[in-house]
Tab-separated table of C-alpha atoms in Angstrom:
chain	number	residue	atom	x	y	z
A	1	MET	CA	-54.558	-7.075	6.165
A	2	PRO	CA	-53.803	-8.916	3.159
A	3	THR	CA	-50.083	-9.628	2.532
A	4	VAL	CA	-48.806	-7.630	-0.683
A	5	LYS	CA	-47.048	-9.757	-3.181
A	6	ARG	CA	-43.552	-8.546	-4.448
A	7	LEU	CA	-43.447	-7.807	-8.183
A	8	ALA	CA	-41.062	-10.274	-10.133
A	9	LEU	CA	-40.216	-8.944	-13.562
A	10	PRO	CA	-37.453	-10.358	-15.678
A	11	PRO	CA	-34.187	-8.633	-16.077
A	12	LEU	CA	-34.344	-5.266	-17.523
A	13	LEU	CA	-38.160	-5.429	-18.298
A	14	ALA	CA	-39.014	-3.485	-15.249
A	15	LEU	CA	-37.118	-0.303	-16.053
A	16	SER	CA	-37.991	-0.480	-19.915
A	17	LEU	CA	-41.728	-0.628	-19.391
A	18	LEU	CA	-41.738	1.789	-16.310
A	19	ALA	CA	-39.706	4.407	-18.330
A	20	GLY	CA	-41.689	4.178	-21.789
A	21	ALA	CA	-45.319	2.804	-20.700
A	22	PRO	CA	-47.090	4.827	-18.320
A	23	ALA	CA	-50.546	2.633	-19.471
A	24	PHE	CA	-48.573	-0.523	-18.022
A	25	ALA	CA	-47.958	1.181	-14.702
A	26	GLN	CA	-51.482	2.379	-14.256
A	27	ASP	CA	-53.177	-1.292	-14.183
A	28	PRO	CA	-50.944	-4.217	-13.538
A	29	LEU	CA	-48.703	-2.601	-10.947
A	30	ALA	CA	-52.243	-1.480	-9.263
A	31	GLN	CA	-52.753	-5.233	-8.843
A	32	TRP	CA	-49.461	-5.483	-6.915
A	33	GLY	CA	-50.128	-2.702	-4.475
A	34	ILE	CA	-47.740	-0.266	-5.990
A	35	ASP	CA	-48.325	3.402	-6.500
A	36	ALA	CA	-47.258	3.737	-10.066
A	37	GLY	CA	-46.802	7.517	-9.831
A	38	ALA	CA	-44.562	7.304	-7.120
A	39	LEU	CA	-42.327	4.912	-9.108
A	40	LEU	CA	-42.332	7.308	-12.065
A	41	GLY	CA	-41.340	10.041	-9.963
A	42	ASP	CA	-38.186	11.236	-8.185
A	43	SER	CA	-36.542	8.771	-6.445
A	44	ARG	CA	-35.630	10.705	-3.405
A	45	GLN	CA	-38.835	10.149	-1.637
A	46	LEU	CA	-38.666	6.470	-2.381
A	47	LEU	CA	-35.093	6.387	-0.658
A	48	LEU	CA	-37.009	7.316	2.632
A	49	ARG	CA	-39.186	4.501	2.068
A	50	ALA	CA	-36.870	1.755	0.928
A	51	PRO	CA	-36.119	-1.129	3.244
A	52	ASP	CA	-32.260	-1.181	4.068
A	53	ALA	CA	-32.022	-4.384	2.112
A	54	SER	CA	-33.254	-3.076	-1.093
A	55	VAL	CA	-31.155	0.289	-0.645
A	56	ASP	CA	-27.925	-1.995	-0.049
A	57	GLY	CA	-28.977	-3.867	-3.072
A	58	LEU	CA	-28.233	-0.592	-5.257
A	59	PHE	CA	-24.835	-0.400	-3.225
A	60	GLN	CA	-23.977	-3.651	-4.180
A	61	ALA	CA	-24.733	-3.162	-7.956
A	62	ILE	CA	-22.986	0.155	-8.086
A	63	HIS	CA	-19.917	-1.182	-6.023
A	64	ALA	CA	-19.577	-4.317	-8.428
A	65	GLY	CA	-20.155	-2.149	-11.615
A	66	ALA	CA	-17.374	0.458	-10.151
A	67	GLN	CA	-14.793	-2.499	-10.368
A	68	SER	CA	-14.565	-1.907	-14.574
A	69	PRO	CA	-13.214	1.290	-15.183
A	70	GLN	CA	-15.360	1.601	-17.970
A	71	ASP	CA	-18.603	1.290	-15.724
A	72	ALA	CA	-17.130	3.168	-12.921
A	73	ASN	CA	-17.238	6.168	-15.140
A	74	VAL	CA	-20.693	5.931	-15.666
A	75	MET	CA	-21.593	4.672	-12.040
A	76	CYS	CA	-20.085	7.707	-10.293
A	77	GLU	CA	-22.237	10.129	-12.156
A	78	LEU	CA	-25.219	8.851	-9.789
A	79	PHE	CA	-23.611	10.683	-7.023
A	80	ASP	CA	-23.186	14.270	-8.732
A	81	PRO	CA	-25.398	16.703	-7.039
A	82	GLY	CA	-27.301	17.266	-10.399
A	83	ALA	CA	-27.838	13.668	-11.346
A	84	GLU	CA	-31.239	12.788	-12.768
A	85	ARG	CA	-32.649	10.504	-10.054
A	86	THR	CA	-35.766	9.173	-11.875
A	87	ILE	CA	-36.535	6.283	-13.782
A	88	ASP	CA	-35.421	7.882	-17.086
A	89	GLY	CA	-32.096	9.119	-15.269
A	90	TYR	CA	-31.600	5.299	-13.876
A	91	ASN	CA	-32.356	3.966	-17.456
A	92	GLU	CA	-29.712	6.222	-19.102
A	93	VAL	CA	-27.115	5.097	-16.651
A	94	ALA	CA	-28.022	1.419	-17.276
A	95	SER	CA	-27.803	2.059	-21.347
A	96	GLN	CA	-24.277	3.009	-20.766
A	97	LEU	CA	-23.167	-0.067	-18.890
A	98	SER	CA	-21.414	-3.360	-20.137
A	99	GLN	CA	-24.331	-5.969	-20.194
A	100	THR	CA	-23.258	-7.571	-16.908
A	101	SER	CA	-23.319	-4.401	-15.082
A	102	ARG	CA	-26.483	-3.424	-16.897
A	103	VAL	CA	-28.441	-6.517	-15.803
A	104	ARG	CA	-27.130	-5.983	-12.267
A	105	PHE	CA	-28.198	-2.882	-11.927
A	106	ALA	CA	-31.365	-2.755	-13.518
A	107	ASN	CA	-32.416	-5.696	-11.362
A	108	ALA	CA	-31.126	-3.806	-8.290
A	109	VAL	CA	-33.075	-0.698	-9.424
A	110	ALA	CA	-36.362	-2.592	-9.965
A	111	ASP	CA	-36.254	-4.144	-6.584
A	112	PHE	CA	-35.428	-0.664	-4.873
A	113	LEU	CA	-38.109	1.067	-6.507
A	114	VAL	CA	-40.864	-1.819	-6.053
A	115	ALA	CA	-39.751	-2.556	-2.409
A	116	SER	CA	-39.925	1.259	-1.928
A	117	ALA	CA	-43.302	2.164	-3.180
A	118	GLN	CA	-44.653	-1.165	-1.385
A	119	SER	CA	-43.167	0.064	2.477
A	120	PRO	CA	-43.643	2.853	4.916
A	121	PRO	CA	-41.135	5.446	5.816
A	122	GLN	CA	-38.131	4.073	7.066
A	123	PRO	CA	-35.861	5.123	10.075
A	124	TYR	CA	-33.043	7.432	8.768
A	125	ASN	CA	-31.178	10.089	10.463
A	126	PRO	CA	-28.965	12.573	8.244
A	127	ALA	CA	-26.743	13.668	10.705
A	128	LEU	CA	-25.875	10.009	11.433
A	129	ALA	CA	-25.415	9.119	7.659
A	130	GLN	CA	-23.255	12.207	7.130
A	131	GLN	CA	-20.754	10.596	10.132
A	132	ALA	CA	-20.609	7.639	8.416
A	133	LEU	CA	-19.786	9.154	5.218
A	134	LYS	CA	-17.070	11.176	6.540
A	135	ALA	CA	-15.680	8.237	8.362
A	136	ALA	CA	-15.718	6.359	4.938
A	137	GLY	CA	-13.833	9.366	3.493
A	138	VAL	CA	-11.013	8.994	6.230
A	139	ARG	CA	-10.555	5.548	5.600
A	140	ALA	CA	-10.293	6.038	1.763
A	141	ALA	CA	-7.848	8.795	2.293
A	142	ILE	CA	-5.663	6.807	4.404
A	143	LEU	CA	-5.803	3.634	1.969
A	144	ASN	CA	-5.488	5.346	-1.274
A	145	ASP	CA	-2.988	8.259	-2.264
A	146	GLY	CA	-4.704	11.138	-4.310
A	147	PHE	CA	-8.185	10.283	-2.835
A	148	LEU	CA	-8.745	13.733	-2.087
A	149	ALA	CA	-7.304	15.230	-5.065
A	150	GLY	CA	-9.235	12.990	-7.350
A	151	LEU	CA	-12.403	13.596	-5.688
A	152	ASN	CA	-12.144	17.639	-5.398
A	153	GLY	CA	-10.363	17.670	-8.803
A	154	SER	CA	-12.009	18.350	-12.321
A	155	ASP	CA	-10.420	15.307	-13.815
A	156	HIS	CA	-13.643	12.652	-14.470
A	157	PRO	CA	-11.887	9.481	-14.239
A	158	ALA	CA	-9.641	10.466	-11.395
A	159	ARG	CA	-12.711	11.546	-9.446
A	160	CYS	CA	-14.541	8.157	-10.305
A	161	ARG	CA	-11.658	6.216	-8.972
A	162	SER	CA	-11.782	8.102	-5.680
A	163	VAL	CA	-15.644	7.401	-5.420
A	164	GLY	CA	-14.820	3.832	-5.993
A	165	ALA	CA	-12.289	3.879	-3.194
A	166	LEU	CA	-15.063	5.537	-1.101
A	167	LEU	CA	-17.358	2.697	-2.000
A	168	ASP	CA	-14.539	0.025	-1.105
A	169	SER	CA	-14.434	1.731	2.377
A	170	LEU	CA	-18.099	1.272	2.727
A	171	GLN	CA	-18.199	-2.474	1.572
A	172	THR	CA	-17.013	-3.578	4.966
A	173	ARG	CA	-19.555	-1.483	6.842
A	174	PRO	CA	-22.790	-3.167	8.368
A	175	VAL	CA	-25.846	-3.189	6.016
A	176	ALA	CA	-27.727	-0.423	7.925
A	177	GLU	CA	-24.709	1.944	7.881
A	178	ARG	CA	-24.184	1.425	4.059
A	179	ALA	CA	-27.826	1.948	3.277
A	180	SER	CA	-27.889	5.327	5.470
A	181	VAL	CA	-24.931	6.515	3.538
A	182	MET	CA	-26.463	5.419	0.334
A	183	ARG	CA	-29.802	7.356	1.047
A	184	LEU	CA	-27.668	10.612	1.447
A	185	LEU	CA	-25.448	10.021	-1.627
A	186	LEU	CA	-28.452	9.131	-3.983
A	187	SER	CA	-30.627	11.858	-2.434
A	188	GLN	CA	-28.370	14.830	-2.665
A	189	GLY	CA	-25.085	13.782	-4.343
A	190	LEU	CA	-21.578	13.637	-2.937
A	191	ASP	CA	-20.565	16.947	-1.481
A	192	TYR	CA	-16.797	16.873	-2.304
A	193	LEU	CA	-15.653	19.691	-0.523
A	194	ALA	CA	-17.408	18.999	2.666
A	195	LEU	CA	-16.179	15.457	2.696
A	196	ALA	CA	-12.685	16.839	2.072
A	197	GLY	CA	-12.867	19.311	4.883
A	198	ALA	CA	-13.785	16.454	7.120
A	199	VAL	CA	-10.886	14.243	5.900
A	200	ARG	CA	-7.914	16.786	6.394
């Protein structure tokens, strides 16, 4: 069976081309063994196919961007239950970031999309991911005053700070655990109330 080449596009080019030019997606991507239709659809199914390393790449890009208050307020919207998890949705997030965060995020998303479209379904246990998320919430609550109030409140900047604290608590965990939690968060959003109930 021939080895499938990995697509390598310059920073930001992959996202802009995929979002705005279906004609691009139909021919060159097919030469790389990539399903263009999958790339242009909802990313939740791709999360189940993405290798841990590419999902963790998304985590690292989001975590790094969350260190800036301005970018954190944008990044945390990815975890809202109603977030648009398509190429257009990721492009909208990227367009609001600072230059450094934008390039980092675009590269991570492009790698994630391409790796997902080229990979078979990955092992994933939602129950274990939920347990890992709750454990991260406990650690964040212990280390950060106001974590739960911010997470469950209506103040957007405070909620984003709490999301940043949650990401910080995940940073020290193994790659497979981070990837599992990211699959959960990016597929259905952060269930603030359920997490709060587990931490109390």
